[in-house]
PDB file of C-alpha atoms in Angstrom:
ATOM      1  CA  UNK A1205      16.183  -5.542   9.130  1.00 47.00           C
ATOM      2  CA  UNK A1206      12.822  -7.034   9.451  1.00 51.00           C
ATOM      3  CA  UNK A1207       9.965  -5.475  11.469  1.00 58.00           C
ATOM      4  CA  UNK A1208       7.232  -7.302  12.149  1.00 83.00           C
ATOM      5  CA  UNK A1209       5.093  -4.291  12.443  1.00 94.00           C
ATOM      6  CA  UNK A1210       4.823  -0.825  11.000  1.00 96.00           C
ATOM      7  CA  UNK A1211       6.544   2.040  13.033  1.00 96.00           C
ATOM      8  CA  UNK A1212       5.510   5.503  12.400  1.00 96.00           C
ATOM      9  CA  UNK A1213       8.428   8.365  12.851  1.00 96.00           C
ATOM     10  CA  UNK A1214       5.897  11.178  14.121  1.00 94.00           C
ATOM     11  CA  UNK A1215       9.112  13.730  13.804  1.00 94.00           C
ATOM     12  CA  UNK A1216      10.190  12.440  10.272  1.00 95.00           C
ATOM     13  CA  UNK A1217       6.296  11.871   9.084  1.00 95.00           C
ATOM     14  CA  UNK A1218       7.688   8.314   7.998  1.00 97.00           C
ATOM     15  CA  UNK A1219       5.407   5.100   8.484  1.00 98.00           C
ATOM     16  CA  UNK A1220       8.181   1.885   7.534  1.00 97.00           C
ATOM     17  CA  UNK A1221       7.232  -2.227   7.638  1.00 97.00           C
ATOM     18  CA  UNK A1222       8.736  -4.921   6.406  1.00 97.00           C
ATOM     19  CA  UNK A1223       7.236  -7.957   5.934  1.00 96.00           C
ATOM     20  CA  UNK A1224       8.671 -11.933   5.162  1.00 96.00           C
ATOM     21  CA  UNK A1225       6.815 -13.470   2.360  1.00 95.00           C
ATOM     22  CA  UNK A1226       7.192 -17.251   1.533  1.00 95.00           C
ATOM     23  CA  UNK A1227       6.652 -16.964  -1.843  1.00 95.00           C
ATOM     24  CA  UNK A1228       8.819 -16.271  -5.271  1.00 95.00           C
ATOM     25  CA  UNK A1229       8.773 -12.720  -5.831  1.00 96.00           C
ATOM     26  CA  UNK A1230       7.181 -12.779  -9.124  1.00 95.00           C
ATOM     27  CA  UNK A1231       3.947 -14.027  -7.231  1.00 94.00           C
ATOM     28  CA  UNK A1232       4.402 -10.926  -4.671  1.00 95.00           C
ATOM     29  CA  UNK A1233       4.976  -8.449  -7.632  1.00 96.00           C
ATOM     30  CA  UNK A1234       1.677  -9.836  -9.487  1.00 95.00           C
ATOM     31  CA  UNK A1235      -0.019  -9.152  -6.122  1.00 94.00           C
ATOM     32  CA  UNK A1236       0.850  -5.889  -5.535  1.00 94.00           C
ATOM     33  CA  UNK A1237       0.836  -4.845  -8.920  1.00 94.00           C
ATOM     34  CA  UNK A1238      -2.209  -6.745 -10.155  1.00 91.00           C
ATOM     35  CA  UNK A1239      -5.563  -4.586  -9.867  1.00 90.00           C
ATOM     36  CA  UNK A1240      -7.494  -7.976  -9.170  1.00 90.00           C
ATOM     37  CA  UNK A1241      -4.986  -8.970  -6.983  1.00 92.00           C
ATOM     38  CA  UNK A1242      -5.026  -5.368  -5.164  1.00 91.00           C
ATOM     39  CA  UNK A1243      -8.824  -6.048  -4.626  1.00 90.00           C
ATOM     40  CA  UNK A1244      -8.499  -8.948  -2.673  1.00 90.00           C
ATOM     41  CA  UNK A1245      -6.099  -8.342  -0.579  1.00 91.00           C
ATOM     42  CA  UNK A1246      -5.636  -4.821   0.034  1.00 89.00           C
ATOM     43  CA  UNK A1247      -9.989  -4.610  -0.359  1.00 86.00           C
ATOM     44  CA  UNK A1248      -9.429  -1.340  -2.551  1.00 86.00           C
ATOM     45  CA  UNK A1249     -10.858  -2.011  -6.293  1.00 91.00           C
ATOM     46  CA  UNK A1250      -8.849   0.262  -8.647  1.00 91.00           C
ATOM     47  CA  UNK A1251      -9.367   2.301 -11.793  1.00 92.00           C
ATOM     48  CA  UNK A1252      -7.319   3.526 -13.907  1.00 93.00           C
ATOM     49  CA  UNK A1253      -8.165   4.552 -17.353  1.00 93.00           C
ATOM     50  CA  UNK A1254      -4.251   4.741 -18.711  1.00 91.00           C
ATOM     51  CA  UNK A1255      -3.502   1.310 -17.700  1.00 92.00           C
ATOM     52  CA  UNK A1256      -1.161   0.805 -14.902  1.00 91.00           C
ATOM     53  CA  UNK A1257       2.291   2.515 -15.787  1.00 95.00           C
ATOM     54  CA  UNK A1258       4.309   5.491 -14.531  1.00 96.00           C
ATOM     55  CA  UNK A1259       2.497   8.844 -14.442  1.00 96.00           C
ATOM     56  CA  UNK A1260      -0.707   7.260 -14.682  1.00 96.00           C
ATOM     57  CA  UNK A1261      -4.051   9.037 -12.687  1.00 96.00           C
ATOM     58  CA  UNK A1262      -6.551   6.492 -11.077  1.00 95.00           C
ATOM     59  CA  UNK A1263      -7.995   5.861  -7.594  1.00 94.00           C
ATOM     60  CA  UNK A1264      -8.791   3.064  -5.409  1.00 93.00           C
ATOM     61  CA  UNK A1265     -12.402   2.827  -4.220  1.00 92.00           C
ATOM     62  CA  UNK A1266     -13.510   2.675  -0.572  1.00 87.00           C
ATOM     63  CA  UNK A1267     -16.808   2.139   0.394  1.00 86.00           C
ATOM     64  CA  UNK A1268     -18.743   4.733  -1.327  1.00 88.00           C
ATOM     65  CA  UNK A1269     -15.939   7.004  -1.851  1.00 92.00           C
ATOM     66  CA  UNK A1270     -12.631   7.144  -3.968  1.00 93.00           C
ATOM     67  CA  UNK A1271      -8.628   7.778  -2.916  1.00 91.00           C
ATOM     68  CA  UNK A1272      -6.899   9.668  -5.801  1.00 96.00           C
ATOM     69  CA  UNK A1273      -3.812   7.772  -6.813  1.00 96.00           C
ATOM     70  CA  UNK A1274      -1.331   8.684  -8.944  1.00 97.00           C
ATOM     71  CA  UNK A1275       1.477   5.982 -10.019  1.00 97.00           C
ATOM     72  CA  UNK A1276       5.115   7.021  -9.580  1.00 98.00           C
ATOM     73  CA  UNK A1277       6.987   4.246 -10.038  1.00 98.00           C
ATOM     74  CA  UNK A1278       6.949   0.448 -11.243  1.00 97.00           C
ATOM     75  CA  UNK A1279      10.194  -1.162 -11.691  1.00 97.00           C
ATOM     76  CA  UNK A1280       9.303  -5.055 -12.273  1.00 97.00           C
ATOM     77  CA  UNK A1281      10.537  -7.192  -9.399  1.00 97.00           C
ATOM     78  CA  UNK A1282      12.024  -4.109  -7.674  1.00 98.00           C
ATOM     79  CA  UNK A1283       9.902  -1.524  -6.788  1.00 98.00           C
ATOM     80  CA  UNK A1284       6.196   0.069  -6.834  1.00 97.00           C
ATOM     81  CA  UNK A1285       5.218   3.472  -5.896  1.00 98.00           C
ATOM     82  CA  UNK A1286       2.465   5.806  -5.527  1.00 97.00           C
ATOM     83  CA  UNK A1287       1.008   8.957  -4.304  1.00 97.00           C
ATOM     84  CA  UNK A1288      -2.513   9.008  -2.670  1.00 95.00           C
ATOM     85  CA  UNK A1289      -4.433  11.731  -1.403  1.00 94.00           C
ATOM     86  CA  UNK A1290      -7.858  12.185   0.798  1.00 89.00           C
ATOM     87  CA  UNK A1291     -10.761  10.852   0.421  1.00 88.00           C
ATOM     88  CA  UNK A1292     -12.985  12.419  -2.691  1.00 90.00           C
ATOM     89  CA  UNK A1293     -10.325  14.951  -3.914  1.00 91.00           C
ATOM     90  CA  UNK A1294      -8.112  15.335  -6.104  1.00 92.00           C
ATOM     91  CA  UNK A1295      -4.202  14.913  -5.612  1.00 93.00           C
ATOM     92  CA  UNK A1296      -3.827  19.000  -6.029  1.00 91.00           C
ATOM     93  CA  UNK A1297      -6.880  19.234  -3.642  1.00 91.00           C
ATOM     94  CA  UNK A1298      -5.503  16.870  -0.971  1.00 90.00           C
ATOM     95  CA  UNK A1299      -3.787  18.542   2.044  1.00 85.00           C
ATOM     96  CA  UNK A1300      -2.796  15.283   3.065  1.00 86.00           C
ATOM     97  CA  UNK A1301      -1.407  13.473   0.380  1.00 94.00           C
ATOM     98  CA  UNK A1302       1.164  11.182   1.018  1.00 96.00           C
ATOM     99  CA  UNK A1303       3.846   8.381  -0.933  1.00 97.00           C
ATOM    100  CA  UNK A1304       3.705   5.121  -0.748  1.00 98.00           C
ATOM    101  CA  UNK A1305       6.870   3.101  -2.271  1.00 98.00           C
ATOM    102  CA  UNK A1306       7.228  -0.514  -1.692  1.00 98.00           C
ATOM    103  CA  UNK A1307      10.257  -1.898  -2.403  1.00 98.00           C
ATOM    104  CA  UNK A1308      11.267  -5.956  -2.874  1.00 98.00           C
ATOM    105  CA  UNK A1309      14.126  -8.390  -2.628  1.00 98.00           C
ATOM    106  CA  UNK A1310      14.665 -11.608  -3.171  1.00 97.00           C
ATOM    107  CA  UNK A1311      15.860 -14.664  -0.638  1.00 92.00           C
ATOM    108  CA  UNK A1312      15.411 -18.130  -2.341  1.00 91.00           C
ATOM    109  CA  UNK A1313      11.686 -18.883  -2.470  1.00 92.00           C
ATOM    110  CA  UNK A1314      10.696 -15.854  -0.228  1.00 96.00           C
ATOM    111  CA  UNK A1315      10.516 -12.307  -0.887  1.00 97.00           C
ATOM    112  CA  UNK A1316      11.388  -9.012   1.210  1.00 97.00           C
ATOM    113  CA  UNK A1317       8.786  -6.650   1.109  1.00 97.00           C
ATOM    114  CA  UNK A1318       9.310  -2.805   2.932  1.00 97.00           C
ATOM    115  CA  UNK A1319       6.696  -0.465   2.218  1.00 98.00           C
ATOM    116  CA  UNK A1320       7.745   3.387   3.039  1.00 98.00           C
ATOM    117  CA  UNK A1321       4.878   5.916   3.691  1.00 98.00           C
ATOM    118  CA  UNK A1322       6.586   9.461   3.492  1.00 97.00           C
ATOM    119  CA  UNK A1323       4.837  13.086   3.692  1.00 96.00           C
ATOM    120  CA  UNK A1324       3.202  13.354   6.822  1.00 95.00           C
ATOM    121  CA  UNK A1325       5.627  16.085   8.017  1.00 93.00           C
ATOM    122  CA  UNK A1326       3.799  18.428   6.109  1.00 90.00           C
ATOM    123  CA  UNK A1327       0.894  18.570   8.291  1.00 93.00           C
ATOM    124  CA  UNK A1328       0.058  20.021  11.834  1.00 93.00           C
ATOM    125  CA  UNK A1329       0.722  17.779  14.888  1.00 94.00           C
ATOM    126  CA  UNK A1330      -2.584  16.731  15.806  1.00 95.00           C
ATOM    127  CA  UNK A1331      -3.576  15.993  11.888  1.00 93.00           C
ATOM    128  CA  UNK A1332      -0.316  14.256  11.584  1.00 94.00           C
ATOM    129  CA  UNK A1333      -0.445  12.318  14.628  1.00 95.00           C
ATOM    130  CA  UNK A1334      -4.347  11.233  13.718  1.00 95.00           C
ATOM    131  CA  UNK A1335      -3.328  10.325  10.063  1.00 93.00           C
ATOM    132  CA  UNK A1336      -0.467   8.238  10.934  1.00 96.00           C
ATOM    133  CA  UNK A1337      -1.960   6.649  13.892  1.00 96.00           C
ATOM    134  CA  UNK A1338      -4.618   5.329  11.427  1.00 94.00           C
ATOM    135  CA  UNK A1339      -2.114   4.260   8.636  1.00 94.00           C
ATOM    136  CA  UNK A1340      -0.056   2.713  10.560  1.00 96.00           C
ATOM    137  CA  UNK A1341      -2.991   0.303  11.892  1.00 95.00           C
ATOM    138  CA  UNK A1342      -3.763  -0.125   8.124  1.00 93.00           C
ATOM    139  CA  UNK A1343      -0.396  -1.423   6.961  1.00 95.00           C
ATOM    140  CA  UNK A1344      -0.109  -3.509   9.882  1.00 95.00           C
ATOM    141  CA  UNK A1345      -3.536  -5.233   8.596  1.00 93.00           C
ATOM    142  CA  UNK A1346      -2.894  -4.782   4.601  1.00 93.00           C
ATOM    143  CA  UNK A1347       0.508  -5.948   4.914  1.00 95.00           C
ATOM    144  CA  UNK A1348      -0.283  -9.125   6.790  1.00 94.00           C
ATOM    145  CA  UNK A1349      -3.216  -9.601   4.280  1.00 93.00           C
ATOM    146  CA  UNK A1350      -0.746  -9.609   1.100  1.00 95.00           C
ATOM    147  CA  UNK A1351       1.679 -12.024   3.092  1.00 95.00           C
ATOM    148  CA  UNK A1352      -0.843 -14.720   3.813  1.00 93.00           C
ATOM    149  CA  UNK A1353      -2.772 -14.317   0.227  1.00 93.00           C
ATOM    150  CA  UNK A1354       0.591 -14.253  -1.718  1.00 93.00           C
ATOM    151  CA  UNK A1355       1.882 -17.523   0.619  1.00 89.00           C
ATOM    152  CA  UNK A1356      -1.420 -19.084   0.014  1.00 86.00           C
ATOM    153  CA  UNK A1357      -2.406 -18.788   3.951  1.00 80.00           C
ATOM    154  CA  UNK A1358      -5.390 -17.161   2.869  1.00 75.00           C
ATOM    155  CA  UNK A1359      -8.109 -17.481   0.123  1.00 74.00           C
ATOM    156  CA  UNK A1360     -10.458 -14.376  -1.126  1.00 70.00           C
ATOM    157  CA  UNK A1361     -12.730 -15.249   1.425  1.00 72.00           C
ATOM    158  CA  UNK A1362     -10.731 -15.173   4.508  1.00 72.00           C
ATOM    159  CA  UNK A1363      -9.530 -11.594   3.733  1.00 68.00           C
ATOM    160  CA  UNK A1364     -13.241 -10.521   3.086  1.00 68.00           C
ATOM    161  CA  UNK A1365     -14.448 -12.114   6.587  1.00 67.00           C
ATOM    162  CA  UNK A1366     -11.296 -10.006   8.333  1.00 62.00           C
ATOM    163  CA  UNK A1367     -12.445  -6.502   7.111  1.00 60.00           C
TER     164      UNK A1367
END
């Protein structure tokens, strides 16, 4: 099923998309699993001082300010996933920490991509509803960035002029 937009389950605390690439999904999983590649579309730089691999502690950087990520999963060609918290905390200080897996599939010369926020639930309405109102915008824009950058609809420069 393809959905052309992300849909946030407030009752489940779920935030699902699913996006159509036009590319071969070894250029998709180099762009979502690529720290320079992460940069320019998703417009989070990344550190993390283990290297990219299960288990491994890092954080994307915002502004001024620094997401603690933690990755959970990379299965080559398959699937990525990761846990993120607030802004300037750690993962055990983060009330609102949440997983992100993105999962891929291959059609010919175009790749599935579903990306699967889970974890809301575990906060109160109001912080829940806020939280996934805002995500839901942001995978709506970072999704559609990775499409056109992967398809090569987009250069570094277009993505920078959007945010």
């Amino acid at each position: 099923m393809s959905i052309d937009h992300a849909v946030a389950d407030l009752d489940a605390g779920t935030i699902t998309r699913t996006i159509r690439i036009e590319a071969p999904i070894g250029t998709v999983w180099t762009a979502l699993t690529s720290p320079e590649h992460i940069a320019t579309w998703w417009g989070h730089p990344s550190e993390f001082p283990d290297g990219w691999r299960a288990g491994s502690l890092g954080h994307f950087v915002w502004e001024d300010h620094t997401f603690p990520v933690r990755i959970d999963e990379i299965a080559p060609h398959a699937a990525f996933a990761l846990t993120w918290g607030d802004l300037d905390t750690t993962l055990e200080e983060s009330a609102a920490a949440t997983s992100v897996r993105f999962t891929l599939a291959s059609e010919g010369d175009t790749t599935t991509v579903t990306v699967l926020e889970t974890g809301f639930d575990r906060l109160d309405a109001a912080a829940r509803r806020a939280a996934m109102d805002e995500n839901t915008g942001g995978w709506n824009t970072v999704l559609d960035a990775l499409r056109d950058y992967t398809a090569g609809r987009a250069t570094p420069a277009d993505l920078q002029a959007v945010r």
